[in-house]
Every structure is written in C-alpha cells, then in structure tokens.
Amino acid sequence: MNLDHGTSEAQVQDRNQLKLFSELHLSKTMQRQLAAANFIHPTPVQAAALPPALEGRDVLATAQTGTGKTLSFLIPLIEGMAAGAKDAKALVLLPTRELAMQVLAAWRDLSRGQGKAALVCGGLAEGPQLSAIRNGAGLIVATPGRLEDYLSRRLVNLSSVKMLVLDEVDRMLDMGFKPSIRRIADVLPRDRQTLCYSATLSPAIREVANLYLRNPVQIDIASELKPAPNVKLQTFEVPVDKKQELLEYLLGTNEGSFMVFVRTKHGADRVARRLSRAGFAAAPIHGDRSQSQRSSALRGFAEGRHRVLVATDVVARGIDVAGVAHVVNYDLPKEAEDFVHRVGRTGRAASHGVASTFAAPDEAHALKKIERTLTVTSTKYRIRPIHAKVGRPA
C-alpha cells in the first residue's frame, strides 16, 4: 500500500454527502436498531467511513475522540457478523480496559443481544474471558497485552477473524503495544478487512498502515490538533495552594458533571478525598486502582452518582462518557496533545462544554507554549488573594 496514492480528497468529500443512516444499504434489523437508538444523522467520520467499510474496503481514518468513530466500525462489524459464516469473527484492539468495556457495551446496545462477544483484558479473571471465546464469541474486544498472552499460551485461535479494528492506534503505540499488535496481526488471515483509527497521522501510524492495511480509503476528519470549537476555554492564574479552593468554587457556581485532570495518582486520590470531605460526590480513577474500583468509579460517574471524576491522563484517554459539562486541568498537561485529549471529554458531538485550566504564576510560559502550538486562546482570569474568588479577565 502506498499512502500517497490512496483515495483522493474529492472522493472523501463525496462520501461526506451521506446525510442519513437510512441512505445506507443496511439490513432491516440494523436500520430498526439505529432508529430505536435515535441515530438519524451520521457524524462526518461516520458519513465518510461507513460506505467503504460496508463495501469491505480497508479504512484509515484520522479523527479525534468524540467524533463518533465507534459507530463507524460497529455497524459494518455487526452487519458482517450477521452475514458471515458461523465461525466468522471480528477483533477490536484498543489501548485500555475502560475503552474496551465501553466498545463492548456499545456493541451490545446496537446488536440487541444478537451474537456473542468476549472481553479480553488485564485486571479481570481469565476463566470467564476464555469461556466466552470458547463458547462461540463472534466478536473479541481486547487490549493487546492480554490477547498476546493468550496467543503465546495457545489459549485462543484467531484464524477465523475476518475483520480487524485498530482503535486509537496512536495511543496503543504510545503505550508500547507495537510488538504485541505485530504478533497478533501475524496470526490473522491475510484476506481480512482492517479498519484503523488514529487521532493523528504520524510517521509511526503510516508505518502501521503500510504493514496491516491494503489500499485503504483514507479519511481525514479534523485531524488538526485543536480543541473543538464548541468548548469554551478559560484559564485561571492561581497559586498552587488555592487550586482546591478554586475547584470547589467552580463546582459550587456551575451545574453539571466535572472531569478533573491531575498529574499523579497520589494527586488524584488527594483531590477526590478533599472534594468528598467538602460534600461533593467525587471518585478517583488511575492505574493503581483495581479494575473493580475503576469500573465502579466510571459507572458511578456515567450514571450521575459521582458528580466529579478525578483522573490521570493514562487512564482518562480511554474514557468516553456522554454529557460531561466541565473539564478542569487541575494540573497543567505536559504536552499540547494531552490538552486536546483532556478538553475533548466535554463538548462532544454537537453539545457545548467548558474547559478550565489552572496555571500557577510560574507556569505562564508553559501555558503560552501549549496555546501557541494549538493556535488557541482562552479567557484569562486572575484569582484574588482572599477566598480564591474569580477576578476579572486579565
């Protein structure tokens, strides 16, 4: 495959003319399920990716999280499983357990119990995972490390996989899963269909595409590294010892759910504990929490029992919860890309959101560097010395 001679931009634009899911050549069952879920108008990545994916083409899509890409691969995946032979299988590889569980939940909602699926990831007991596979799972949703472990122990056979989905492949590479992906792909049939999704099209992503995709349709949906325009950006210059007080002030003066990003696991525990003491329903989520604790925190946040989810970057990249009203960068992110991924947890699809960044006085230069990289500006506020009340815009 040569990425410089793929589908033209004009062809992609033609595919973007799709206005309604009902225009697609889908089974009556799928059309009913889409209508029942109130999926009427496809997002740009769905409009561009669905037609070629349903035709059996390989797809390389560049799109940020929150653009609807999960549905763009679940629809052809479910249609293919329904039309395929009894042993036909699909494999979805993702970077984190949280994202794998969310994709599996979305599949169950859309398929309405038609077919069987298996979740394969670390932090959960092996027995139920292996039993689900051996009991005829047509879909395996997995993180690369655990699936590679099963392959090395000859506990799973992937020779009947007809579709491979690599979701958030850029994140999987960042987490060191490149060798695992290679070893998994090596045991898959060569005549499979492969759909690859990434937030960026870096040289590393191009290398993956050249290895695993065949003459793919290339789709570029707002791949520019930039927060969504429907997110209001605001920055507070605040001393470190006033951050907690400011966070509580924002919670007290704004409605809706909050995702709060901190730099360390210890910091996530500390901020969540202080919020709970102040009367706010908060839960931490990070790599040192057990799988049951992480699942409970995420479920509680999604269901509204926790108003605040305090998270570290590594875990949060795999979280997709609808309706988050406010993102808070309690600690300044190290990279511009992390800023975009954090902010992208609010203002998803057509909704609006607010993203607040707390910056200590000595972090002004680092903040300017991030904003320069992203070519964005935020409303700046300085915090008054007493009671951490919001001052006038700077």
Coordinates of C-alpha atoms in Angstrom, one line a residue:
M1 CA 0.0 0.0 0.0
N2 CA 1.2 3.5 -0.8
L3 CA -0.4 6.1 1.4
D4 CA 0.4 8.8 -1.1
H5 CA -1.8 7.3 -3.8
G6 CA -5.0 6.4 -1.8
T7 CA -8.5 7.8 -2.1
S8 CA -8.5 11.4 -3.2
E9 CA -9.8 14.2 -1.1
A10 CA -12.6 14.7 -3.6
Q11 CA -13.7 11.1 -3.1
V12 CA -13.8 11.6 0.6
Q13 CA -15.9 14.7 0.1
D14 CA -18.3 12.7 -2.0
R15 CA -18.7 10.2 0.8
N16 CA -19.4 13.0 3.2
Q17 CA -22.6 13.8 1.3
L18 CA -24.3 11.0 3.3
K19 CA -26.9 12.8 5.3
L20 CA -29.0 10.0 6.8
F21 CA -28.2 6.5 8.1
S22 CA -31.3 5.4 6.2
E23 CA -29.5 6.0 2.9
L24 CA -27.0 3.2 3.7
H25 CA -27.7 -0.3 2.3
L26 CA -28.1 -1.9 5.7
S27 CA -30.2 -4.9 6.9
K28 CA -33.7 -4.1 8.1
T29 CA -32.6 -5.3 11.6
M30 CA -29.8 -2.7 11.7
Q31 CA -32.0 0.1 10.4
R32 CA -34.5 -0.6 13.1
Q33 CA -31.8 -0.7 15.8
L34 CA -30.3 2.6 14.6
A35 CA -33.8 4.2 14.6
A36 CA -34.6 2.8 18.0
A37 CA -31.3 4.3 19.3
N38 CA -32.2 7.6 17.7
F39 CA -29.2 7.5 15.3
I40 CA -30.6 9.6 12.4
H41 CA -27.8 11.8 11.0
P42 CA -24.2 10.4 10.8
T43 CA -21.3 12.4 12.0
P44 CA -18.6 13.4 9.5
V45 CA -16.4 10.4 10.3
Q46 CA -19.4 8.0 10.1
A47 CA -20.5 9.5 6.8
A48 CA -17.0 9.1 5.3
A49 CA -16.1 5.7 6.8
L50 CA -19.3 3.7 6.6
P51 CA -19.8 3.4 2.8
P52 CA -16.3 2.0 2.1
A53 CA -16.3 -0.1 5.3
L54 CA -19.6 -1.7 4.3
E55 CA -18.1 -2.4 0.9
G56 CA -15.4 -4.4 2.5
R57 CA -12.6 -1.8 1.9
D58 CA -9.8 -1.2 4.4
V59 CA -10.1 2.2 6.0
L60 CA -7.5 4.5 7.6
A61 CA -9.4 7.3 9.5
T62 CA -7.8 10.2 11.3
A63 CA -10.3 11.5 13.8
Q64 CA -10.3 12.8 17.4
T65 CA -12.2 11.0 20.1
G66 CA -15.8 12.1 20.5
T67 CA -16.4 12.2 16.7
G68 CA -18.5 9.0 16.5
K69 CA -15.9 6.7 15.2
T70 CA -17.0 3.7 17.4
L71 CA -20.3 3.5 15.5
S72 CA -18.4 3.8 12.2
F73 CA -16.8 0.4 12.8
L74 CA -19.5 -1.3 14.8
I75 CA -22.1 -1.0 12.1
P76 CA -20.1 -2.8 9.4
L77 CA -18.8 -5.2 12.1
I78 CA -22.3 -6.3 13.1
E79 CA -23.5 -6.5 9.6
G80 CA -20.5 -8.6 8.6
M81 CA -21.0 -11.0 11.6
A82 CA -24.7 -11.4 10.7
A83 CA -24.0 -12.2 7.0
G84 CA -20.9 -14.3 7.6
A85 CA -20.4 -18.0 8.3
K86 CA -20.9 -19.4 11.8
D87 CA -17.2 -19.2 12.6
A88 CA -16.8 -15.6 11.3
K89 CA -15.2 -13.4 13.8
A90 CA -14.2 -9.8 14.3
L91 CA -11.4 -8.5 16.5
V92 CA -11.2 -5.0 18.0
L93 CA -8.0 -3.9 19.6
L94 CA -7.9 -0.9 22.0
P95 CA -5.4 0.7 24.3
T96 CA -7.3 0.5 27.7
R97 CA -9.7 -1.7 29.6
E98 CA -12.1 1.2 30.0
L99 CA -12.3 1.8 26.3
A100 CA -12.7 -1.9 25.6
M101 CA -15.6 -2.2 28.1
Q102 CA -17.3 0.9 26.5
V103 CA -17.0 -0.5 23.0
L104 CA -18.4 -3.8 24.1
A105 CA -21.3 -2.0 25.8
A106 CA -22.0 0.0 22.6
W107 CA -21.9 -3.3 20.6
R108 CA -24.5 -4.9 23.0
D109 CA -26.8 -1.8 22.7
L110 CA -26.6 -1.8 19.0
S111 CA -26.7 -5.6 18.3
R112 CA -29.5 -6.1 20.9
G113 CA -28.1 -9.4 22.0
Q114 CA -27.6 -10.9 18.5
G115 CA -24.4 -12.8 18.6
K116 CA -21.8 -13.4 21.3
A117 CA -18.8 -11.3 22.3
A118 CA -15.8 -11.7 24.6
L119 CA -13.9 -9.1 26.6
V120 CA -10.2 -9.8 26.8
C121 CA -8.2 -7.5 29.0
G122 CA -6.0 -7.4 32.1
G123 CA -7.3 -6.9 35.6
L124 CA -10.2 -9.4 35.1
A125 CA -10.3 -13.2 35.8
E126 CA -9.1 -15.3 32.9
G127 CA -11.8 -18.0 33.2
P128 CA -14.9 -16.0 32.1
Q129 CA -12.8 -14.5 29.2
L130 CA -11.7 -17.8 27.9
S131 CA -15.1 -19.4 28.3
A132 CA -16.7 -16.6 26.3
I133 CA -14.2 -17.2 23.5
R134 CA -14.7 -21.0 23.5
N135 CA -18.5 -20.6 23.6
G136 CA -18.5 -19.1 20.1
A137 CA -17.9 -15.4 20.6
G138 CA -18.2 -13.8 17.1
L139 CA -16.5 -10.7 18.4
I140 CA -13.4 -10.3 20.6
V141 CA -12.8 -6.8 22.1
A142 CA -9.3 -6.8 23.6
T143 CA -6.3 -4.9 24.8
P144 CA -3.1 -6.1 23.0
G145 CA -1.2 -7.3 26.1
R146 CA -3.7 -9.8 27.4
L147 CA -4.6 -11.1 24.0
E148 CA -1.0 -11.7 23.1
D149 CA -0.5 -13.6 26.4
Y150 CA -3.4 -15.9 25.4
L151 CA -1.9 -16.4 22.0
S152 CA 1.5 -17.3 23.4
R153 CA -0.1 -19.9 25.7
R154 CA -2.2 -21.2 22.8
L155 CA -5.4 -20.5 24.6
V156 CA -7.1 -18.7 21.7
N157 CA -7.3 -19.3 17.9
L158 CA -7.8 -16.2 15.7
S159 CA -7.6 -18.0 12.3
S160 CA -11.2 -17.2 11.5
V161 CA -11.1 -13.4 12.1
K162 CA -12.5 -11.6 9.1
M163 CA -12.3 -8.1 10.4
L164 CA -9.7 -6.3 12.4
V165 CA -10.3 -2.9 14.0
L166 CA -7.3 -1.0 15.5
D167 CA -8.9 1.8 17.5
E168 CA -6.8 4.7 18.9
V169 CA -3.8 3.1 17.4
D170 CA -1.7 6.2 18.2
R171 CA -2.4 5.6 21.9
M172 CA -1.6 1.9 21.6
L173 CA 1.8 2.8 20.1
D174 CA 2.4 5.4 22.9
M175 CA 1.8 2.6 25.4
G176 CA 4.4 0.3 23.9
F177 CA 1.9 -2.1 22.2
K178 CA 3.6 -2.1 18.8
P179 CA 5.3 -5.6 19.2
S180 CA 2.0 -7.0 20.6
I181 CA 0.0 -5.7 17.6
R182 CA 2.5 -7.2 15.2
R183 CA 2.4 -10.6 16.8
I184 CA -1.4 -10.6 16.9
A185 CA -1.6 -9.5 13.2
D186 CA 0.8 -12.2 12.1
V187 CA -1.6 -14.9 13.1
L188 CA -4.7 -13.3 11.4
P189 CA -5.9 -14.3 7.9
R190 CA -4.3 -12.1 5.2
D191 CA -7.6 -11.7 3.4
R192 CA -9.2 -9.9 6.3
Q193 CA -10.7 -6.4 6.3
T194 CA -8.8 -3.9 8.5
L195 CA -10.1 -0.6 9.9
C196 CA -7.6 1.7 11.6
Y197 CA -8.4 4.8 13.6
S198 CA -6.0 7.4 15.0
A199 CA -6.1 10.9 16.3
T200 CA -3.0 11.8 14.2
L201 CA -1.3 10.6 11.1
S202 CA 2.3 10.5 12.3
P203 CA 5.1 8.5 10.6
A204 CA 4.6 5.7 13.1
I205 CA 0.9 5.5 12.2
R206 CA 1.8 5.4 8.5
E207 CA 4.1 2.6 9.2
V208 CA 1.3 0.6 10.9
A209 CA -1.0 1.3 8.0
N210 CA 1.6 0.2 5.4
L211 CA 2.0 -3.1 7.4
Y212 CA -1.6 -4.0 8.0
L213 CA -3.9 -2.3 5.5
R214 CA -4.4 -3.0 1.9
N215 CA -5.1 0.0 -0.4
P216 CA -7.2 1.8 2.3
V217 CA -9.6 4.5 1.8
Q218 CA -8.1 7.5 3.7
I219 CA -10.3 9.7 5.7
D220 CA -9.1 12.9 7.5
I221 CA -11.7 14.4 9.8
A222 CA -10.4 17.5 11.5
S223 CA -7.1 15.9 12.2
E224 CA -5.6 19.2 13.1
L225 CA -4.5 19.2 16.7
K226 CA -7.0 21.6 18.2
P227 CA -9.9 21.6 20.7
A228 CA -13.4 21.5 19.4
P229 CA -14.9 25.0 18.7
N230 CA -17.9 24.3 20.9
V231 CA -15.8 24.2 24.0
K232 CA -15.3 27.4 25.9
L233 CA -11.6 27.7 27.1
Q234 CA -10.8 29.6 30.2
T235 CA -7.6 29.8 32.3
F236 CA -7.2 30.8 35.9
E237 CA -3.9 32.1 37.2
V238 CA -3.9 30.6 40.7
P239 CA -1.3 29.8 43.4
V240 CA -0.9 26.1 43.9
D241 CA -2.3 26.3 47.5
K242 CA -5.5 27.8 46.2
K243 CA -6.3 25.3 43.5
Q244 CA -8.5 23.1 45.6
E245 CA -10.5 26.1 46.9
L246 CA -10.9 27.3 43.3
L247 CA -12.1 23.9 42.2
E248 CA -14.7 23.8 44.9
Y249 CA -15.8 27.4 43.9
L250 CA -16.4 26.3 40.3
L251 CA -18.3 23.2 41.5
G252 CA -20.5 25.5 43.6
T253 CA -21.2 28.0 40.9
N254 CA -21.6 25.7 37.9
E255 CA -24.0 22.9 37.1
G256 CA -23.3 19.5 35.6
S257 CA -20.6 16.9 35.8
F258 CA -16.9 17.6 36.1
M259 CA -13.8 15.7 34.9
V260 CA -10.7 16.9 36.8
F261 CA -7.3 16.0 35.4
V262 CA -4.3 15.7 37.7
R263 CA -0.7 14.7 37.0
T264 CA -0.2 11.9 39.6
K265 CA -2.1 9.0 41.1
H266 CA -1.4 10.4 44.6
G267 CA -2.8 13.7 43.5
A268 CA -6.0 12.1 42.1
D269 CA -6.6 10.4 45.4
R270 CA -5.9 13.6 47.4
V271 CA -8.1 15.9 45.3
A272 CA -11.0 13.3 45.3
R273 CA -10.7 12.8 49.1
R274 CA -10.8 16.6 49.7
L275 CA -13.8 17.1 47.5
S276 CA -15.7 14.3 49.3
R277 CA -14.9 15.9 52.6
A278 CA -16.3 19.2 51.2
G279 CA -19.6 17.5 50.3
F280 CA -19.0 16.8 46.6
A281 CA -19.6 13.3 45.3
A282 CA -16.2 12.5 43.8
A283 CA -14.2 9.4 42.7
P284 CA -10.6 8.9 41.6
I285 CA -9.6 6.8 38.7
H286 CA -6.0 5.9 37.9
G287 CA -3.6 3.0 37.2
D288 CA -3.1 1.9 40.8
R289 CA -6.8 1.4 41.4
S290 CA -8.1 -2.2 41.0
Q291 CA -10.2 -3.0 38.0
S292 CA -13.4 -3.2 40.1
Q293 CA -12.6 0.2 41.7
R294 CA -12.0 1.7 38.2
S295 CA -15.2 0.2 36.8
S296 CA -17.2 1.3 39.9
A297 CA -15.9 4.9 39.6
L298 CA -16.6 5.1 35.9
R299 CA -20.0 3.6 36.2
G300 CA -20.9 5.9 39.1
F301 CA -19.8 8.9 37.1
A302 CA -21.7 7.9 33.9
E303 CA -24.8 7.2 35.9
G304 CA -24.6 10.5 37.8
R305 CA -23.9 9.1 41.3
H306 CA -20.5 10.8 41.2
R307 CA -20.6 14.3 40.0
V308 CA -16.8 14.5 39.8
L309 CA -14.3 12.1 38.3
V310 CA -10.7 12.8 39.2
A311 CA -8.4 11.2 36.6
T312 CA -4.8 10.8 35.4
D313 CA -4.0 11.1 31.7
V314 CA -3.1 7.4 31.0
V315 CA -6.5 6.1 32.2
A316 CA -8.6 9.0 31.0
R317 CA -7.6 8.6 27.3
G318 CA -9.9 5.6 27.2
I319 CA -12.9 7.2 28.9
D320 CA -15.9 8.1 26.8
V321 CA -18.8 9.4 28.9
A322 CA -21.6 11.5 27.4
G323 CA -22.7 14.8 28.8
V324 CA -19.6 15.9 30.7
A325 CA -20.3 19.6 31.3
H326 CA -16.9 20.8 32.5
V327 CA -13.3 19.7 32.2
V328 CA -10.7 21.0 34.7
N329 CA -7.0 20.9 34.1
Y330 CA -6.1 21.0 37.8
D331 CA -2.5 20.3 36.8
L332 CA -1.2 21.7 33.6
P333 CA -0.7 19.0 31.0
K334 CA 2.9 18.4 29.8
E335 CA 2.0 18.3 26.1
A336 CA -0.4 20.1 23.8
E337 CA -1.8 16.7 22.6
D338 CA -2.7 15.9 26.2
F339 CA -4.5 19.2 26.5
V340 CA -6.6 18.3 23.4
H341 CA -7.5 14.9 24.7
R342 CA -8.4 16.2 28.1
V343 CA -10.6 19.0 26.7
G344 CA -12.2 16.6 24.2
R345 CA -14.0 14.9 27.1
T346 CA -16.5 17.7 27.0
G347 CA -18.4 19.4 24.1
R348 CA -18.7 16.0 22.3
A349 CA -20.6 15.8 19.1
A350 CA -22.9 18.8 18.9
S351 CA -23.0 19.6 22.7
H352 CA -21.2 22.5 24.4
G353 CA -18.8 22.4 27.3
V354 CA -16.3 24.4 29.3
A355 CA -12.7 23.6 29.9
S356 CA -10.9 25.4 32.8
T357 CA -7.1 25.3 33.2
F358 CA -5.4 26.1 36.5
A359 CA -2.0 27.7 36.0
A360 CA 0.4 28.7 38.7
P361 CA 2.2 32.1 38.1
D362 CA 5.4 30.3 37.2
E363 CA 3.5 28.1 34.5
A364 CA 2.6 31.1 32.3
H365 CA 5.3 30.3 29.8
A366 CA 4.3 26.6 29.6
L367 CA 0.7 27.6 29.1
K368 CA 1.6 30.0 26.3
K369 CA 3.6 27.3 24.6
I370 CA 0.6 25.0 24.6
E371 CA -1.8 27.7 23.3
R372 CA 0.8 28.7 20.6
T373 CA 1.0 25.1 19.4
L374 CA -2.7 24.7 19.2
T375 CA -3.3 28.2 17.9
V376 CA -6.0 28.8 20.5
T377 CA -6.6 31.5 23.1
S378 CA -8.5 31.3 26.4
T379 CA -10.2 33.8 28.6
K380 CA -7.7 34.6 31.4
Y381 CA -8.7 35.2 35.0
R382 CA -6.6 36.1 38.0
I383 CA -7.6 34.8 41.4
R384 CA -8.0 37.4 44.2
P385 CA -5.7 36.6 47.1
I386 CA -8.6 36.1 49.6
H387 CA -11.1 33.2 49.3
A388 CA -9.9 32.2 45.8
K389 CA -12.8 34.1 44.1
V390 CA -12.6 34.7 40.4
G391 CA -11.3 38.0 39.4
R392 CA -11.8 40.0 36.2
P393 CA -10.5 38.6 32.9
A394 CA -6.8 39.5 32.7

